[in-house]
Short mmCIF file of C-alpha atoms in Angstrom, two decimals:
data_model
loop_
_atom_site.label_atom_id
_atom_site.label_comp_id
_atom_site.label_asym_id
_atom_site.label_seq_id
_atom_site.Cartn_x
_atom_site.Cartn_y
_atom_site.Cartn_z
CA UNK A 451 135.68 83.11 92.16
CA UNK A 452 132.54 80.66 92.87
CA UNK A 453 129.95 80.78 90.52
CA UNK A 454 126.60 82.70 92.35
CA UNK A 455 124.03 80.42 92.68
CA UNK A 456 120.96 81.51 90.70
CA UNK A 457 117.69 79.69 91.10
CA UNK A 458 114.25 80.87 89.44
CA UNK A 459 116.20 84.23 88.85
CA UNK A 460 116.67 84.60 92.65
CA UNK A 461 120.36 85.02 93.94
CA UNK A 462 120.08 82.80 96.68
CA UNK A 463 123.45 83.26 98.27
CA UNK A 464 122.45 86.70 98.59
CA UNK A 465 119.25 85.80 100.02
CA UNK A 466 120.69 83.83 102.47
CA UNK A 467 123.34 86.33 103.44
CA UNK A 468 120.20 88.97 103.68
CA UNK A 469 118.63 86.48 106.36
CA UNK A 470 121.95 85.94 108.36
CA UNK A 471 122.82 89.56 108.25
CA UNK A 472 118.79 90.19 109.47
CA UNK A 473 119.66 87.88 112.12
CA UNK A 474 122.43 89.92 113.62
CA UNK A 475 121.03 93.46 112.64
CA UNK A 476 117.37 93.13 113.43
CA UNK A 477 116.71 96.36 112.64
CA UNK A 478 117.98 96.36 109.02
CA UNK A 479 114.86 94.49 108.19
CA UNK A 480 112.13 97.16 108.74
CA UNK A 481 111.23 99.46 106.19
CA UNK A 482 109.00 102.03 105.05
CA UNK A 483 107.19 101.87 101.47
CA UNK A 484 105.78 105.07 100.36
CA UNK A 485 102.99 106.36 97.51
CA UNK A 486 101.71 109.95 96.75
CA UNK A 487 98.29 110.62 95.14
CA UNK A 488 97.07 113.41 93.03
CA UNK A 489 93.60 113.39 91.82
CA UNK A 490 92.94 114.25 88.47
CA UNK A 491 89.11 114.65 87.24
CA UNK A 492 86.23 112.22 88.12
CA UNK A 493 87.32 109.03 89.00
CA UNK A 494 90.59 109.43 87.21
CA UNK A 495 93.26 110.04 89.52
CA UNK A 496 97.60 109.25 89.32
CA UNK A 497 99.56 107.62 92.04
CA UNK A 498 103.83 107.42 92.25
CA UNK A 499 106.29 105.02 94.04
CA UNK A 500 109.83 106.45 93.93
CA UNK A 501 112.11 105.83 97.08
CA UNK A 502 111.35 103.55 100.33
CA UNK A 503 113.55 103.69 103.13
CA UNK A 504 115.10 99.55 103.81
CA UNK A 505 118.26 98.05 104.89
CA UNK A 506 119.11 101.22 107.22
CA UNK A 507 118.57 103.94 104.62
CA UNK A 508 116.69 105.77 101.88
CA UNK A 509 116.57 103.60 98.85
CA UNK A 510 117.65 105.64 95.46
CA UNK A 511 117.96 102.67 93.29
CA UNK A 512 114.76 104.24 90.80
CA UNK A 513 115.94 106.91 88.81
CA UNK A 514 112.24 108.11 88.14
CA UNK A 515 108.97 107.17 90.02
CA UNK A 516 106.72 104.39 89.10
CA UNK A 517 103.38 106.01 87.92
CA UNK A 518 99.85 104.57 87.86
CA UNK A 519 96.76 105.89 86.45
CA UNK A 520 93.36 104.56 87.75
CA UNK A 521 90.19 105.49 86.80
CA UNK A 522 87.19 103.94 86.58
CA UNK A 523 85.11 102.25 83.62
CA UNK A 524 82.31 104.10 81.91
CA UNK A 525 79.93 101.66 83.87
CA UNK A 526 81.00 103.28 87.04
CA UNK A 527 81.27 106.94 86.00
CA UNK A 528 84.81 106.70 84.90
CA UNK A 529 86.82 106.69 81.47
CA UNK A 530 89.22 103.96 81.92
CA UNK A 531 92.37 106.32 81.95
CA UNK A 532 93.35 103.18 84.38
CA UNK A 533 92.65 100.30 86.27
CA UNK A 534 90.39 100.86 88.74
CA UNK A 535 91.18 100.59 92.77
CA UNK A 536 90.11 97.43 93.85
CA UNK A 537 92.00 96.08 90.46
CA UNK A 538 95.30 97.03 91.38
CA UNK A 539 94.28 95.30 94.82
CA UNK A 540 94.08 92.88 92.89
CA UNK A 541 97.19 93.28 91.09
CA UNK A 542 99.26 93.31 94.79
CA UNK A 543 97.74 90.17 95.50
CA UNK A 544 98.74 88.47 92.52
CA UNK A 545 102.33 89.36 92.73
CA UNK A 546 102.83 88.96 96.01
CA UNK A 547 101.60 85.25 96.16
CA UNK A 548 103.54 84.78 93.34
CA UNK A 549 107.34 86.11 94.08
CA UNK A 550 106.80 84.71 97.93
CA UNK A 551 106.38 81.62 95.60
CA UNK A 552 109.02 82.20 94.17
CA UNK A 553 111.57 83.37 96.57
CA UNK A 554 110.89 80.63 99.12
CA UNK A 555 111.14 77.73 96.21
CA UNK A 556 114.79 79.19 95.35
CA UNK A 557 115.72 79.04 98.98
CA UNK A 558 114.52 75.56 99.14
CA UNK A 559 116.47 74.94 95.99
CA UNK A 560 113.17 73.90 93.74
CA UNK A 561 113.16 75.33 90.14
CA UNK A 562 110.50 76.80 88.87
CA UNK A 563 109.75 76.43 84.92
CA UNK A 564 106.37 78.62 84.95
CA UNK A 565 103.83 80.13 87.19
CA UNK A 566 100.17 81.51 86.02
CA UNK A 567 97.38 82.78 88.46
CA UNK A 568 94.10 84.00 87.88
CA UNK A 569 92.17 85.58 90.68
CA UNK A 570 88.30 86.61 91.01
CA UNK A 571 86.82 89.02 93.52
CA UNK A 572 83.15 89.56 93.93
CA UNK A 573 82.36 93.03 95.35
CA UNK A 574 78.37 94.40 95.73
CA UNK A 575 77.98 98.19 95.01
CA UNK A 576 75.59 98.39 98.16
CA UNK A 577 78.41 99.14 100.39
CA UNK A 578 79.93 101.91 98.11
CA UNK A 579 77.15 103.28 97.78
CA UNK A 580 75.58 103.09 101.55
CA UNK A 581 72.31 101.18 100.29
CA UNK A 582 72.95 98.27 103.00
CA UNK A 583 74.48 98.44 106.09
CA UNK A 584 74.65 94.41 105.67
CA UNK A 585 76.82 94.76 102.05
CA UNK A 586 80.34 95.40 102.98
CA UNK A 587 82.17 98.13 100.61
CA UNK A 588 85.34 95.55 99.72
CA UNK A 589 85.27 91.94 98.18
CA UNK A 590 83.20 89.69 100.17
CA UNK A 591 85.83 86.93 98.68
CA UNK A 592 88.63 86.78 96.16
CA UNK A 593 89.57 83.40 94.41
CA UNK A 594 92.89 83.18 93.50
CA UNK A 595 94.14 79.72 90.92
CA UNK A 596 97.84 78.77 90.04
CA UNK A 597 99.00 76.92 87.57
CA UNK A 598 102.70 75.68 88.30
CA UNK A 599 105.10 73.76 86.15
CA UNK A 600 108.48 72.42 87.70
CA UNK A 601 109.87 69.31 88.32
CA UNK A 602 108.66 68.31 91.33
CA UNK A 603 105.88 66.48 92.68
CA UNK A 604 102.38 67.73 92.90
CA UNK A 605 102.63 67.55 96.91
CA UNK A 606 105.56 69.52 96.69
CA UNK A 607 103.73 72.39 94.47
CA UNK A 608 100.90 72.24 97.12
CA UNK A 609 103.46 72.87 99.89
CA UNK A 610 104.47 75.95 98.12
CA UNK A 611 101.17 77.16 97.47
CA UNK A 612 100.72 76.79 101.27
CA UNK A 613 104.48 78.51 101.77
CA UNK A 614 103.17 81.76 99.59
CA UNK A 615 99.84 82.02 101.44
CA UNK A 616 102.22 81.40 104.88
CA UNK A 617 104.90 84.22 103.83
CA UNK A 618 103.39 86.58 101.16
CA UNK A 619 102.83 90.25 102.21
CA UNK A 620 99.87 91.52 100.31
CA UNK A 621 97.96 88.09 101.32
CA UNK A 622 98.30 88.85 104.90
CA UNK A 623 97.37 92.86 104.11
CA UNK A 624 93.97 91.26 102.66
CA UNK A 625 93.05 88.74 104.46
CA UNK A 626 93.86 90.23 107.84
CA UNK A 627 93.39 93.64 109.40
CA UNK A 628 95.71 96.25 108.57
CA UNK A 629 95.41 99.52 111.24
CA UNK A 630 95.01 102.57 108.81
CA UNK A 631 95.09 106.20 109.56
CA UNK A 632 93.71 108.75 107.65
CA UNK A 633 94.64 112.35 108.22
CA UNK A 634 93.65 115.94 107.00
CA UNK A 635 96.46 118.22 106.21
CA UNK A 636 95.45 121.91 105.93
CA UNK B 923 67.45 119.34 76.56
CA UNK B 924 68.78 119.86 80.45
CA UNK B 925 72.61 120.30 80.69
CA UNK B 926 73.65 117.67 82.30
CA UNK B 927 74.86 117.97 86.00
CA UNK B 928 78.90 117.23 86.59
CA UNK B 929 80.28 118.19 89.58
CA UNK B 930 84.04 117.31 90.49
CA UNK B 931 83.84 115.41 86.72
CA UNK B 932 81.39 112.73 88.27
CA UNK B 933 77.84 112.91 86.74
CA UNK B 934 75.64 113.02 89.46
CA UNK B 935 72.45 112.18 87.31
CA UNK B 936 73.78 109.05 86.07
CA UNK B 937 75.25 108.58 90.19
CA UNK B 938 72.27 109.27 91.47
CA UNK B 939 70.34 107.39 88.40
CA UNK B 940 72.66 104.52 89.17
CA UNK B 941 71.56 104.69 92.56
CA UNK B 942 68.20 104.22 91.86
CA UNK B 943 67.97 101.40 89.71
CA UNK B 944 70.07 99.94 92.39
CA UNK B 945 67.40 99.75 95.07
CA UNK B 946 64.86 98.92 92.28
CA UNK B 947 67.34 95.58 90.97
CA UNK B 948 69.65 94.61 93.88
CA UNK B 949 71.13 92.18 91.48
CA UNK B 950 72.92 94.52 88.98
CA UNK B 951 74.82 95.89 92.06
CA UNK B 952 76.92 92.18 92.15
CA UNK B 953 80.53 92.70 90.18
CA UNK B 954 83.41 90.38 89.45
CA UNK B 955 86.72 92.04 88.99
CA UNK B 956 89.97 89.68 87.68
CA UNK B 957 93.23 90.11 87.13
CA UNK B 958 95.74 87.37 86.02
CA UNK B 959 99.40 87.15 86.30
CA UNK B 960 102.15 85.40 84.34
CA UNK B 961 105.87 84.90 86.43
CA UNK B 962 108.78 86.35 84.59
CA UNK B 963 111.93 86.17 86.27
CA UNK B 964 113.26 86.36 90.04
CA UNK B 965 110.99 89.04 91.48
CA UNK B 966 109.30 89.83 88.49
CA UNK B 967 106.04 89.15 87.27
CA UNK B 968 103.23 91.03 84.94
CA UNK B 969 99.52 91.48 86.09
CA UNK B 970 96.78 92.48 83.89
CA UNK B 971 93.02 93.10 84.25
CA UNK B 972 90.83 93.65 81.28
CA UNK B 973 86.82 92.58 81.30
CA UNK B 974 84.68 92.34 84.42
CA UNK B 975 81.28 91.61 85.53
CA UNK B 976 79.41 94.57 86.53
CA UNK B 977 75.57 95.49 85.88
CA UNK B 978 73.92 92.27 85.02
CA UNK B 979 76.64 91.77 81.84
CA UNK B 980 79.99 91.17 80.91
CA UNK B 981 81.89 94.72 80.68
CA UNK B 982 83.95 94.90 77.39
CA UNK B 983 84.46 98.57 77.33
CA UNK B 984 87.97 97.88 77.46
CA UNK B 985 89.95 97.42 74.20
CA UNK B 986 92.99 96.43 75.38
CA UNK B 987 94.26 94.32 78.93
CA UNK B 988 95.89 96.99 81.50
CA UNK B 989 99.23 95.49 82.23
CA UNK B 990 101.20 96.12 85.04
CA UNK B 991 104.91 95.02 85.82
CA UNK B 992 105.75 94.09 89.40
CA UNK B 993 109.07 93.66 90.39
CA UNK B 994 111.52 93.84 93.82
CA UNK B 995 114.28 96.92 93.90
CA UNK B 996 117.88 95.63 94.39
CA UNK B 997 118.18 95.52 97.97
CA UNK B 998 115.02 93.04 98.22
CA UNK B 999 116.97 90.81 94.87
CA UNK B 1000 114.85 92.36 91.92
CA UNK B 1001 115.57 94.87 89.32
CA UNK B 1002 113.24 97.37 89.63
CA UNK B 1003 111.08 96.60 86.55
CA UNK B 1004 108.08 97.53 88.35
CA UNK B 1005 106.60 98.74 92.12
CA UNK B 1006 106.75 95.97 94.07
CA UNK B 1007 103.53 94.04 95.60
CA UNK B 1008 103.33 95.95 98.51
CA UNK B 1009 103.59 99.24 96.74
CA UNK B 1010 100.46 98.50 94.38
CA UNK B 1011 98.58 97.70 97.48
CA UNK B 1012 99.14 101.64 98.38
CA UNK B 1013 98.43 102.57 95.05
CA UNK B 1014 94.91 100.78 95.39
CA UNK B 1015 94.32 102.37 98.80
CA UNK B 1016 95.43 105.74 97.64
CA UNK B 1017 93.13 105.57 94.62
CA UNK B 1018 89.87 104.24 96.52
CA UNK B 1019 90.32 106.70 99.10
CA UNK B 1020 90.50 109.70 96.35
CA UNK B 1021 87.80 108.42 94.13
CA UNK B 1022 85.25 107.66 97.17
CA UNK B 1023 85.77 111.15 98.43
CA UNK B 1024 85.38 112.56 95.27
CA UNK B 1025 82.27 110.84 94.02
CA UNK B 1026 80.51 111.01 97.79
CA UNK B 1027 81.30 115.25 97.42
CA UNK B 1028 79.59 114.95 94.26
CA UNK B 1029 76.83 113.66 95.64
CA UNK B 1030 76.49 116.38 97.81
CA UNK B 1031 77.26 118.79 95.86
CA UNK B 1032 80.13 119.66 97.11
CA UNK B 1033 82.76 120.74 94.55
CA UNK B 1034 86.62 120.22 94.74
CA UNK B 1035 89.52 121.61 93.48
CA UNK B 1036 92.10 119.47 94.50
CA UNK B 1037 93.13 115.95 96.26
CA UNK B 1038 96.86 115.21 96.77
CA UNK B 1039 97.73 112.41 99.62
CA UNK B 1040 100.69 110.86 100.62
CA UNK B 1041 100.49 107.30 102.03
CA UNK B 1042 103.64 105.73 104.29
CA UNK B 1043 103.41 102.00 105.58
CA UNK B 1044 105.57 100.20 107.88
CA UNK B 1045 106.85 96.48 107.07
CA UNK B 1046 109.28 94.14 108.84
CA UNK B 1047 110.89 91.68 106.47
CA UNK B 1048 111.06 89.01 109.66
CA UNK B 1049 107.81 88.30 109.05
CA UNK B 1050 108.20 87.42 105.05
CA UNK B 1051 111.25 85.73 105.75
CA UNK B 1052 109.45 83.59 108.60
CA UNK B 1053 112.39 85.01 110.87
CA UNK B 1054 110.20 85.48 113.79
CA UNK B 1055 106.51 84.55 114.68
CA UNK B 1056 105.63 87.74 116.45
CA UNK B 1057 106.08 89.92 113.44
CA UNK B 1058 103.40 89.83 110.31
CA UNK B 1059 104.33 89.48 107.00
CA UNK B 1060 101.82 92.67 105.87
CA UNK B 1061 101.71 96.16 106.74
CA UNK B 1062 102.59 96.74 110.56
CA UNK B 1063 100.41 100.24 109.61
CA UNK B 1064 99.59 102.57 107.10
CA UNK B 1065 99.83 106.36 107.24
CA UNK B 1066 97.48 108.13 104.81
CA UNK B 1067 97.96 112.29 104.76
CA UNK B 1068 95.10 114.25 102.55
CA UNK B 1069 95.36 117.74 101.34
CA UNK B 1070 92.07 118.65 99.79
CA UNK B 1071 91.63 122.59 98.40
CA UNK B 1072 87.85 123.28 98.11
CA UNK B 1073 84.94 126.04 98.70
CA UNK B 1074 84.25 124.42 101.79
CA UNK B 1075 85.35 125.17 105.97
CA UNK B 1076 87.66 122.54 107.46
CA UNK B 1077 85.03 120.58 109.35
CA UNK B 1078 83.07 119.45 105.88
CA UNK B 1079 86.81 118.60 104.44
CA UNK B 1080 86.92 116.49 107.18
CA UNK B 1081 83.53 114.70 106.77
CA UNK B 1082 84.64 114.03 103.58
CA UNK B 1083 87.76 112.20 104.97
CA UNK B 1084 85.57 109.89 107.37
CA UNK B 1085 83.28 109.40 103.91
CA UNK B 1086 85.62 108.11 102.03
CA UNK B 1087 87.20 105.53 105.01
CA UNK B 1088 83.17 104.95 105.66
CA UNK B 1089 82.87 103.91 102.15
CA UNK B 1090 85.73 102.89 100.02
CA UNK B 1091 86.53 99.05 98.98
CA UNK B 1092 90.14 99.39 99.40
CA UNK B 1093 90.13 100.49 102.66
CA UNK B 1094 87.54 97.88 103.84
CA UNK B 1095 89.76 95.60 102.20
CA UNK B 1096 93.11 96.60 103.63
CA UNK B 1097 91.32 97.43 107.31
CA UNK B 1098 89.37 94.05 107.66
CA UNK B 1099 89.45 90.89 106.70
CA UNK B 1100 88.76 89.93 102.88
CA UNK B 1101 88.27 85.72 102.94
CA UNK B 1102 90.78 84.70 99.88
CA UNK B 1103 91.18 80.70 98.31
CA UNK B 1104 94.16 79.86 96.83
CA UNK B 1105 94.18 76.97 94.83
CA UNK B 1106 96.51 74.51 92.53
CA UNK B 1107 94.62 73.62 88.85
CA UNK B 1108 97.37 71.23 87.37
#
């Protein structure tokens, strides 16, 4: 039996297969992620990730759901039970750019030794709070830095930058314009 | 000495105090929120957010960094050690949604008993794996349901809904377009 081919942790064989087989099957590559919400006193409130449907069916791979508390700090009313919202956008940011990073070096066959990011958002309080209808409520910008060690050339660690911005999710979510609906259920 | 005024847990003096000192000092309304994240293996990777700028001062109100582990489930070549990217990215919408309709009733007085919503969002992987150019790598939607319980008819429950999309970060965020540089420091 052939040894898998690992690279940065990513099975790439089985990456590869996953894009032929997407290839054939378009439809296997759509899926549905899901969170529920339960508010819980102030600006402390709890949300859960447990199944998604992928691949053709319900995914039942998590035995228990993923739970996050978020709350604000004391500054803002809160009691920092949690990070607060525009944190844990923060947080899908973060990890996005960095496993598209990831994933796309391993299918190129570049190794990656280490990867560290930092990222900044500046967000004014006068759209929150309806003060200025010229203040937007969300980050007027977010600043994102990598540091990347691998052997490979600094061009080549640009390129991936560029490939992670390119491919990544959550970047695309933020920096373009997601349609939303929100719904009352009685 | 007055008892101080809480309504849904938010106190509305210091909201409304907040408020104030807002329109008197424009400049204390300006915050920087961080996070930073460190690559583990494959599809995982650990955020965590800990001081911020807020108020005209550093915030150190935190003792300790929230951390948060990201990871892929099998089927997308991770190990579930986390929610993945585009999974925290619901749990920041969920949260801003909950927490702007909770602290914009309390503003109004407007008690509630409870907030539960459910959040669905629909993602092709063609776009992530570059497979095809007419699919996006983010969110093709998002689905938010709300059930809110409070003294209150249906058409102010629903007010509150279009407050909270009026005025929540996340939502701006996820629903427009948030300007984000990504950059190599060697």
């Amino acid at each position: 039996m052939a040894k898998q081919k690992i690279i940065n942790g990513v099975n790439v064989e089985q990456l590869l297969s996953t894009i032929d087989t997407i290839r054939d099957k378009p439809e296997i590559a759509k899926f549905k992620f899901r969170a529920t919400n339960k508010w819980v006193n102030g600006g402390h409130n709890r949300t859960a990730s447990k199944d998604f449907y992928g691949a053709g069916q319900e995914d039942t791979s998590r035995p228990n759901p993923l739970v996050f508390e978020e709350d604000e700090p004391p500054v803002l009313l809160g009691e920092n039970h949690g990070a607060n919202p525009v944190e844990y956008a923060l947080t899908a940011l973060a990890g996005c750019l960095t496993t598209s990073l990831i994933y796309h070096a391993a299918a190129r066959g570049i190794k990656i030794d280490e990867v560290e990011s930092k990222l900044e958002g500046d967000l004014d309080l006068h759209g929150f709070l309806g003060l200025s209808d010229s203040v937007r409520n969300g980050y007027e910008n977010i600043h994102v830095t990598f540091k990347v060690k691998a052997d490979a050339p600094k061009e080549h660690l640009e390129e991936l930058i560029e490939l992670a911005k390119k491919r990544s999710p959550v970047f695309d979510i933020v920096t373009n314009s997601v349609p939303v609906s929100v719904k009352l259920e009685q």
